[in-house]
CSV table of C-alpha atoms in Angstrom, one decimal:
chain,number,residue,atom,x,y,z
A,783,MET,CA,0.0,0.1,0.0
A,784,GLN,CA,1.7,3.0,-1.4
A,785,ALA,CA,0.6,5.6,1.2
A,786,LEU,CA,1.8,3.5,4.2
A,787,LYS,CA,5.2,2.8,2.4
A,788,GLU,CA,5.7,6.5,1.7
A,789,ARG,CA,4.9,7.3,5.3
A,790,ILE,CA,7.4,4.7,6.6
A,791,LEU,CA,10.1,6.1,4.3
A,792,ARG,CA,9.3,9.6,5.5
A,793,ASP,CA,8.8,9.1,9.2
A,794,GLY,CA,10.1,5.7,10.1
A,795,VAL,CA,13.4,5.6,12.0
A,796,VAL,CA,15.7,2.6,11.9
A,797,LYS,CA,17.3,1.8,15.2
A,798,PRO,CA,20.0,-0.8,16.1
A,799,GLY,CA,18.8,-4.3,16.5
A,800,ASN,CA,16.5,-4.2,13.4
A,801,VAL,CA,14.1,-1.9,15.3
A,802,LEU,CA,11.8,0.3,13.2
A,803,LYS,CA,10.3,3.2,15.1
A,804,VAL,CA,7.0,4.3,13.6
A,805,ASP,CA,5.6,5.7,16.8
A,806,SER,CA,5.0,9.1,15.2
A,807,PHE,CA,2.1,7.7,13.1
A,808,LEU,CA,1.5,4.0,14.0
A,809,ASN,CA,1.7,3.0,17.6
A,810,HIS,CA,2.0,5.9,20.0
A,811,GLN,CA,0.8,8.8,18.1
A,812,MET,CA,-1.7,7.4,15.6
A,813,ASP,CA,-2.7,8.9,12.2
A,814,VAL,CA,-6.3,7.8,12.1
A,815,MET,CA,-6.8,9.2,8.6
A,816,LEU,CA,-4.0,6.9,7.4
A,817,PHE,CA,-5.6,4.0,9.5
A,818,ASP,CA,-8.9,4.7,7.7
A,819,GLU,CA,-7.2,4.2,4.4
A,820,MET,CA,-5.5,1.1,5.7
A,821,GLY,CA,-8.9,-0.1,6.9
A,822,ALA,CA,-10.4,0.4,3.4
A,823,GLU,CA,-7.5,-1.6,1.9
A,824,PHE,CA,-8.0,-4.5,4.3
A,825,TYR,CA,-11.7,-4.5,3.5
A,826,ARG,CA,-10.8,-4.6,-0.3
A,827,ARG,CA,-8.6,-7.6,0.3
A,828,PHE,CA,-11.0,-9.6,2.6
A,829,ALA,CA,-14.4,-8.3,1.5
A,830,GLN,CA,-15.3,-11.8,0.0
A,831,GLU,CA,-14.7,-13.5,3.3
A,832,ASN,CA,-17.8,-12.5,5.1
A,833,ILE,CA,-15.9,-11.5,8.2
A,834,THR,CA,-18.0,-11.3,11.4
A,835,LYS,CA,-15.4,-10.3,13.9
A,836,ILE,CA,-11.9,-8.7,14.0
A,837,LEU,CA,-9.5,-9.9,16.6
A,838,THR,CA,-6.5,-7.9,17.7
A,839,VAL,CA,-4.3,-7.6,20.8
A,840,GLU,CA,-3.8,-4.7,23.1
A,841,ALA,CA,-2.6,-2.0,22.8
A,842,SER,CA,-1.1,-0.9,19.5
A,843,GLY,CA,-3.4,-3.2,17.4
A,844,ILE,CA,-6.6,-1.6,18.7
A,845,GLY,CA,-6.6,1.6,16.7
A,846,ILE,CA,-6.0,-0.1,13.4
A,847,ALA,CA,-8.5,-2.8,14.1
A,848,CYS,CA,-11.2,-0.3,15.0
A,849,MET,CA,-10.7,1.8,11.9
A,850,ALA,CA,-10.7,-1.4,9.7
A,851,ALA,CA,-13.8,-2.7,11.6
A,852,ARG,CA,-15.9,0.3,10.5
A,853,HIS,CA,-15.3,-0.7,6.8
A,854,PHE,CA,-16.4,-4.3,7.6
A,855,GLY,CA,-19.3,-3.3,9.8
A,856,VAL,CA,-18.3,-5.8,12.5
A,857,PRO,CA,-17.1,-5.5,16.2
A,858,VAL,CA,-13.6,-5.8,17.3
A,859,VAL,CA,-12.4,-8.0,20.2
A,860,PHE,CA,-9.0,-7.2,21.7
A,861,ALA,CA,-7.1,-9.9,23.5
A,862,LYS,CA,-5.8,-8.7,26.9
A,863,LYS,CA,-2.3,-9.2,28.1
A,864,THR,CA,-3.1,-9.0,31.8
A,865,GLN,CA,-5.6,-10.8,34.0
A,866,THR,CA,-7.6,-7.8,35.1
A,867,SER,CA,-10.3,-8.0,37.7
A,868,ASN,CA,-13.0,-7.1,35.2
A,869,LEU,CA,-12.1,-9.9,32.8
A,870,ASP,CA,-14.4,-12.9,32.9
A,871,PRO,CA,-13.1,-16.0,34.6
A,872,GLU,CA,-14.0,-18.0,31.5
A,873,VAL,CA,-11.3,-17.2,28.9
A,874,TYR,CA,-9.5,-18.7,25.9
A,875,GLU,CA,-5.8,-18.1,26.5
A,876,ALA,CA,-2.6,-18.7,24.7
A,877,PRO,CA,1.1,-18.0,25.5
A,878,VAL,CA,3.0,-15.4,23.5
A,879,HIS,CA,6.7,-14.6,23.6
A,880,SER,CA,7.7,-11.0,22.9
A,881,PHE,CA,11.1,-10.7,21.3
A,882,THR,CA,10.8,-6.9,21.4
A,883,HIS,CA,10.4,-6.9,25.1
A,884,ASN,CA,12.0,-10.2,25.8
A,885,LYS,CA,9.3,-11.7,28.0
A,886,ASP,CA,6.5,-14.2,28.0
A,887,TYR,CA,2.9,-13.2,28.4
A,888,LYS,CA,-0.6,-14.7,27.9
A,889,VAL,CA,-3.3,-13.3,25.6
A,890,ARG,CA,-6.8,-13.8,26.9
A,891,VAL,CA,-10.2,-13.4,25.3
A,892,SER,CA,-13.5,-14.0,27.2
A,893,LYS,CA,-15.4,-17.0,25.9
A,894,LYS,CA,-18.4,-14.9,25.4
A,895,TYR,CA,-17.0,-13.0,22.5
A,896,LEU,CA,-15.8,-15.7,20.1
A,897,SER,CA,-17.9,-18.6,18.9
A,898,ALA,CA,-18.0,-21.3,16.3
A,899,GLU,CA,-20.2,-19.1,14.1
A,900,ASP,CA,-17.6,-16.4,13.9
A,901,ARG,CA,-15.4,-15.8,10.7
A,902,VAL,CA,-12.4,-14.0,12.2
A,903,LEU,CA,-9.9,-11.6,10.7
A,904,LEU,CA,-6.8,-10.9,12.8
A,905,ILE,CA,-5.4,-7.4,12.7
A,906,ASP,CA,-2.1,-6.2,14.1
A,907,ASP,CA,0.4,-3.3,13.6
A,908,PHE,CA,3.6,-5.4,13.2
A,909,LEU,CA,4.5,-8.9,12.1
A,910,ALA,CA,8.0,-10.1,12.8
A,911,ASN,CA,8.4,-13.5,14.5
A,912,GLY,CA,4.6,-14.1,14.3
A,913,GLU,CA,4.3,-14.9,18.0
A,914,ALA,CA,1.3,-12.6,18.5
A,915,LEU,CA,-0.6,-14.0,15.5
A,916,ARG,CA,0.1,-17.5,16.6
A,917,GLY,CA,-1.4,-16.7,20.0
A,918,LEU,CA,-4.5,-15.1,18.5
A,919,SER,CA,-4.8,-18.0,16.0
A,920,SER,CA,-4.8,-20.4,18.9
A,921,ILE,CA,-7.6,-18.5,20.5
A,922,VAL,CA,-9.7,-18.6,17.3
A,923,GLU,CA,-9.1,-22.4,17.1
A,924,GLN,CA,-10.1,-22.9,20.8
A,925,ALA,CA,-13.3,-21.0,20.0
A,926,GLY,CA,-14.0,-23.3,17.1
A,927,ALA,CA,-14.3,-20.2,15.0
A,928,THR,CA,-13.1,-19.9,11.3
A,929,LEU,CA,-9.8,-18.0,10.8
A,930,CYS,CA,-10.1,-16.1,7.6
A,931,GLY,CA,-6.6,-14.4,7.6
A,932,ALA,CA,-4.5,-11.8,9.1
A,933,GLY,CA,-4.2,-8.1,8.0
A,934,ILE,CA,-0.9,-6.5,9.1
A,935,ALA,CA,0.3,-3.0,8.7
A,936,VAL,CA,4.1,-3.5,8.6
A,937,GLU,CA,5.8,-6.9,8.1
A,938,LYS,CA,9.4,-7.4,8.8
A,939,GLY,CA,10.0,-9.7,5.7
A,940,PHE,CA,13.5,-10.5,6.8
A,941,GLN,CA,12.3,-12.3,9.9
A,942,ASP,CA,10.6,-15.7,9.7
A,943,GLY,CA,7.1,-15.1,11.1
A,944,GLY,CA,5.3,-14.3,7.8
A,945,LYS,CA,6.9,-17.2,5.9
A,946,GLN,CA,6.1,-19.7,8.6
A,947,LEU,CA,2.5,-18.6,9.1
A,948,ARG,CA,1.9,-18.6,5.3
A,949,GLU,CA,3.4,-22.1,5.1
A,950,SER,CA,1.1,-23.2,7.8
A,951,GLY,CA,-1.8,-22.2,5.6
A,952,MET,CA,-2.7,-18.8,7.1
A,953,ARG,CA,-3.6,-16.0,4.6
A,954,VAL,CA,-1.4,-13.1,5.7
A,955,GLU,CA,-1.9,-9.8,4.0
A,956,SER,CA,0.6,-7.1,4.9
A,957,LEU,CA,0.3,-3.5,3.6
A,958,ALA,CA,4.0,-3.0,3.7
A,959,ILE,CA,6.7,-5.7,3.8
A,960,ILE,CA,10.2,-4.6,4.6
A,961,GLU,CA,12.8,-6.6,2.8
A,962,SER,CA,15.8,-5.0,4.5
A,963,MET,CA,16.6,-2.0,6.5
A,964,ASP,CA,20.4,-2.0,6.7
A,965,ASP,CA,22.4,1.1,7.0
A,966,ASN,CA,19.2,3.1,7.7
A,967,LYS,CA,18.0,2.3,4.2
A,968,ILE,CA,14.5,0.8,4.1
A,969,VAL,CA,13.8,-1.5,1.1
A,970,PHE,CA,10.3,-2.9,0.5
A,971,ALA,CA,9.7,-6.4,-0.9
B,968,MET,CA,-26.7,10.2,24.3
B,969,GLN,CA,-29.6,8.0,23.9
B,970,ALA,CA,-28.1,5.1,21.9
B,971,LEU,CA,-25.3,4.6,24.5
B,972,LYS,CA,-27.8,4.8,27.4
B,973,GLU,CA,-30.0,2.3,25.8
B,974,ARG,CA,-27.1,-0.1,25.1
B,975,ILE,CA,-26.0,0.2,28.8
B,976,LEU,CA,-29.5,-0.7,30.0
B,977,ARG,CA,-29.6,-3.6,27.5
B,978,ASP,CA,-26.2,-5.1,27.8
B,979,GLY,CA,-24.5,-3.6,30.9
B,980,VAL,CA,-24.2,-5.9,34.0
B,981,VAL,CA,-24.0,-4.5,37.5
B,982,LYS,CA,-21.6,-6.4,39.8
B,983,PRO,CA,-20.9,-6.0,43.5
B,984,GLY,CA,-18.7,-3.1,44.4
B,985,ASN,CA,-20.3,-0.6,42.0
B,986,VAL,CA,-18.7,-2.3,39.0
B,987,LEU,CA,-20.5,-1.9,35.7
B,988,LYS,CA,-19.4,-4.5,33.2
B,989,VAL,CA,-19.8,-3.2,29.6
B,990,ASP,CA,-17.2,-5.4,28.1
B,991,SER,CA,-19.7,-6.8,25.6
B,992,PHE,CA,-19.6,-3.5,23.6
B,993,LEU,CA,-17.2,-1.0,25.1
B,994,ASN,CA,-13.9,-2.3,26.5
B,995,HIS,CA,-13.3,-5.9,25.5
B,996,GLN,CA,-15.6,-6.4,22.6
B,997,MET,CA,-16.0,-3.1,20.9
B,998,ASP,CA,-19.0,-2.0,18.9
B,999,VAL,CA,-17.2,0.3,16.5
B,1000,MET,CA,-20.5,1.5,14.8
B,1001,LEU,CA,-21.6,2.7,18.2
B,1002,PHE,CA,-18.2,4.2,18.8
B,1003,ASP,CA,-18.6,6.0,15.5
B,1004,GLU,CA,-21.9,7.6,16.7
B,1005,MET,CA,-20.2,8.5,19.9
B,1006,GLY,CA,-17.3,10.1,18.0
B,1007,ALA,CA,-19.8,12.2,16.0
B,1008,GLU,CA,-21.4,13.3,19.3
B,1009,PHE,CA,-18.0,14.3,20.7
B,1010,TYR,CA,-17.4,16.3,17.6
B,1011,ARG,CA,-20.7,18.0,17.9
B,1012,ARG,CA,-19.9,19.1,21.4
B,1013,PHE,CA,-16.3,20.2,20.8
B,1014,ALA,CA,-16.3,21.3,17.1
B,1015,GLN,CA,-15.8,25.0,18.2
B,1016,GLU,CA,-12.6,24.2,20.1
B,1017,ASN,CA,-10.3,23.7,17.1
B,1018,ILE,CA,-8.9,20.5,18.6
B,1019,THR,CA,-5.5,19.5,17.1
B,1020,LYS,CA,-4.9,16.3,19.1
B,1021,ILE,CA,-6.8,13.6,21.0
B,1022,LEU,CA,-5.1,12.2,24.1
B,1023,THR,CA,-6.2,8.9,25.7
B,1024,VAL,CA,-4.7,6.1,27.8
B,1025,GLU,CA,-4.1,2.5,26.8
B,1026,ALA,CA,-5.9,0.2,26.3
B,1027,SER,CA,-9.6,0.7,26.5
B,1028,GLY,CA,-9.6,4.4,25.6
B,1029,ILE,CA,-7.9,3.8,22.2
B,1030,GLY,CA,-10.8,2.6,20.2
B,1031,ILE,CA,-13.2,5.3,21.2
B,1032,ALA,CA,-10.4,8.0,20.7
B,1033,CYS,CA,-9.7,6.7,17.2
B,1034,MET,CA,-13.3,6.6,16.1
B,1035,ALA,CA,-13.8,10.2,17.5
B,1036,ALA,CA,-10.5,11.4,15.9
B,1037,ARG,CA,-11.8,10.6,12.4
B,1038,HIS,CA,-14.6,13.1,13.0
B,1039,PHE,CA,-12.1,15.7,14.2
B,1040,GLY,CA,-9.5,14.9,11.4
B,1041,VAL,CA,-6.7,14.9,14.0
B,1042,PRO,CA,-4.2,12.3,15.3
B,1043,VAL,CA,-4.6,10.3,18.6
B,1044,VAL,CA,-1.8,9.9,21.1
B,1045,PHE,CA,-2.3,7.2,23.7
B,1046,ALA,CA,-0.4,7.4,27.0
B,1047,LYS,CA,1.4,4.3,27.9
B,1048,LYS,CA,1.2,2.5,31.2
B,1049,THR,CA,4.5,0.8,30.9
B,1050,GLN,CA,8.0,1.9,30.2
B,1051,THR,CA,8.5,-0.2,27.0
B,1052,SER,CA,11.8,-0.4,25.3
B,1053,ASN,CA,10.6,1.4,22.2
B,1054,LEU,CA,9.3,4.4,24.1
B,1055,ASP,CA,11.5,7.5,23.8
B,1056,PRO,CA,13.5,8.3,26.9
B,1057,GLU,CA,12.2,11.9,26.8
B,1058,VAL,CA,8.6,11.6,28.2
B,1059,TYR,CA,6.1,13.5,30.0
B,1060,GLU,CA,4.9,11.3,32.9
B,1061,ALA,CA,2.2,11.5,35.7
B,1062,PRO,CA,1.2,9.1,38.4
B,1063,VAL,CA,-2.2,7.5,38.4
B,1064,HIS,CA,-3.9,5.4,41.0
B,1065,SER,CA,-6.3,2.8,39.7
B,1066,PHE,CA,-9.0,2.1,42.2
B,1067,THR,CA,-10.4,-0.7,39.9
B,1068,HIS,CA,-7.1,-2.6,40.0
B,1069,ASN,CA,-5.9,-1.2,43.3
B,1070,LYS,CA,-2.5,-0.2,42.1
B,1071,ASP,CA,-0.4,2.8,41.2
B,1072,TYR,CA,1.1,3.2,37.8
B,1073,LYS,CA,2.5,6.1,35.6
B,1074,VAL,CA,1.2,7.3,32.3
B,1075,ARG,CA,3.8,8.4,29.8
B,1076,VAL,CA,3.8,10.3,26.5
B,1077,SER,CA,6.8,11.1,24.4
B,1078,LYS,CA,7.6,14.8,24.4
B,1079,LYS,CA,7.7,14.6,20.6
B,1080,TYR,CA,3.9,14.2,20.4
B,1081,LEU,CA,2.5,17.1,22.5
B,1082,SER,CA,3.6,20.7,22.1
B,1083,ALA,CA,2.6,24.2,23.2
B,1084,GLU,CA,0.6,24.7,20.0
B,1085,ASP,CA,-1.6,21.8,20.6
B,1086,ARG,CA,-5.3,22.1,21.6
B,1087,VAL,CA,-6.1,18.8,23.3
B,1088,LEU,CA,-9.2,16.8,23.8
B,1089,LEU,CA,-9.0,13.9,26.3
B,1090,ILE,CA,-11.1,10.9,25.6
B,1091,ASP,CA,-11.6,7.9,27.9
B,1092,ASP,CA,-14.2,5.1,28.3
B,1093,PHE,CA,-14.9,5.6,32.0
B,1094,LEU,CA,-14.8,8.4,34.5
B,1095,ALA,CA,-15.2,7.4,38.2
B,1096,ASN,CA,-12.6,8.9,40.5
B,1097,GLY,CA,-11.0,11.0,37.8
B,1098,GLU,CA,-7.5,9.6,38.4
B,1099,ALA,CA,-6.8,8.9,34.7
B,1100,LEU,CA,-8.0,12.3,33.5
B,1101,ARG,CA,-5.9,14.0,36.2
B,1102,GLY,CA,-2.8,12.1,35.0
B,1103,LEU,CA,-3.5,13.0,31.4
B,1104,SER,CA,-4.3,16.6,32.3
B,1105,SER,CA,-1.0,16.9,34.0
B,1106,ILE,CA,0.8,15.7,30.9
B,1107,VAL,CA,-1.0,18.3,28.8
B,1108,GLU,CA,0.1,21.0,31.3
B,1109,GLN,CA,3.6,19.7,31.3
B,1110,ALA,CA,3.6,20.1,27.4
B,1111,GLY,CA,2.4,23.6,27.7
B,1112,ALA,CA,-0.6,22.6,25.5
B,1113,THR,CA,-4.2,23.9,25.9
B,1114,LEU,CA,-6.6,21.5,27.5
B,1115,CYS,CA,-9.9,21.9,25.8
B,1116,GLY,CA,-11.9,19.4,27.8
B,1117,ALA,CA,-12.6,15.7,28.2
B,1118,GLY,CA,-15.0,13.4,26.4
B,1119,ILE,CA,-16.1,10.4,28.3
B,1120,ALA,CA,-18.4,7.5,27.4
B,1121,VAL,CA,-19.7,6.5,30.9
B,1122,GLU,CA,-19.4,8.6,34.0
B,1123,LYS,CA,-20.2,7.1,37.3
B,1124,GLY,CA,-21.9,10.3,38.6
B,1125,PHE,CA,-22.2,8.9,42.1
B,1126,GLN,CA,-18.4,9.0,42.5
B,1127,ASP,CA,-16.5,12.2,42.9
B,1128,GLY,CA,-14.3,12.5,39.9
B,1129,GLY,CA,-16.5,14.4,37.5
B,1130,LYS,CA,-17.7,16.8,40.2
B,1131,GLN,CA,-14.0,17.6,41.2
B,1132,LEU,CA,-12.8,18.0,37.8
B,1133,ARG,CA,-15.6,20.3,36.7
B,1134,GLU,CA,-15.0,22.4,39.9
B,1135,SER,CA,-11.3,22.6,38.9
B,1136,GLY,CA,-12.4,24.2,35.6
B,1137,MET,CA,-12.1,21.3,33.3
B,1138,ARG,CA,-14.9,20.9,30.7
B,1139,VAL,CA,-16.1,17.3,31.0
B,1140,GLU,CA,-18.7,16.0,28.6
B,1141,SER,CA,-20.0,12.5,29.4
B,1142,LEU,CA,-22.3,10.7,27.0
B,1143,ALA,CA,-24.0,8.7,29.8
B,1144,ILE,CA,-23.8,9.7,33.4
B,1145,ILE,CA,-25.0,7.0,35.8
B,1146,GLU,CA,-26.7,8.5,38.9
B,1147,SER,CA,-27.2,5.2,40.7
B,1148,MET,CA,-27.0,1.5,40.0
B,1149,ASP,CA,-28.3,-0.1,43.3
B,1150,ASP,CA,-30.1,-3.4,43.2
B,1151,ASN,CA,-29.0,-3.9,39.5
B,1152,LYS,CA,-31.2,-1.0,38.5
B,1153,ILE,CA,-29.2,1.6,36.4
B,1154,VAL,CA,-30.5,5.1,36.8
B,1155,PHE,CA,-29.0,7.9,34.5
B,1156,ALA,CA,-28.7,11.5,35.7
C-alpha cells in the first residue's frame, strides 16, 4: 500500500537491532486518517470472506483494528495481556513470547465474544516473528471459529514469522513488507 | 446520548462493588459502529474548540479515541502505562492510582507528540474517581498545551471524579452519566 510505504520512508526511524520506530504515526501517536485508508484496503482484500469479527491484541493493534472494523461493519475484540479484575473468569488463553520486550505473556479473550459461528480476521500493527498472530490464531481455534486470515500494517519480511504462518496455511496480507533496513535504508519487498 | 444509554441498559451488567461491566460493547468487545456515533457526538460538542490532538490512555480508551478522531480529522496519542523499550527516553509522565485494580502506575507520553501549539481533547471510556483524567491533564500541562476538555463514554456520577474535575475548571462531557445502580437498576442523571 503506497501511502503507508511512503509514510514509513518519510517518518520511520531505523534503530540498532532491526528496530523500526514508527511511533509518530502508527503505535504511540496514531494517524487515524491513514488508518482509515488502511482499513479500506484490508476491506478490499478480505471483503469476500464474510468476516463477522476482528480480533487484535492490546494496545497498539486496537486503533488499526477499529478503523478497519468500520469498513467491515463488525465488532472488534481485543485480547488482553493482563488478567484484570474485570475480565471474565472463562477465557480462551494462549502464550506469547515477545522478542521486542524479551518476555512471555498470555493473551486472553472472554469465551463470550468468540464462537463457532464467527469468521475472524486478525489485525495487528507489526508482524516479525509471528508470535502474537500464533497466540491469536490459537484462541480462534479454541473457540471453534473460522480463521479467515490476518491483516498486518508492517511486516518485517527479513524475519521468519510471515513465511512460517503462510506455510502453515494462514492467509497473511501485509500492507508494507520490509525486505531489509540495513544502514538506515528501508527497502520494501 | 440515547443510543449509548439504551445499550448500557440492555447489555450492561452491574456487579458487586459498584462495578459496571460493559465489556460486551465498550472495553473488550467493541461496537465500533456505536463508537462512530459517539465520535460524531463528541465532535458536535467540541467542534468549536479547534482540537489539534486527542489524548487517551491505553488500552480501552484507544478505540473510542480513534473513532472520534476521524470526525475531528486529528491524530490520537495514547499514553502508555509501561516503560516499553521502544518508548522514547524523553517523556512527560504522571502518576495515576487505579481504584479498579488497586495499584499505582504512571502514564507516559513522548515529548515529541505534544507541544505548546496543541489544543487537546482527552477521551476515555470511563470516569469514576477521575484519576486517569488528572494524569492526562498533568501531561497536557507539562507540554504547555491547551486542554480543551474531556469526552467520556460512561461517567459514574455517584463518584466524585466528575464533580471535582468540573470544579477545577475542566470541561467534562460524558455521553452517559449514571446516577445510581443499586439493586441492579441503572438510573441515569
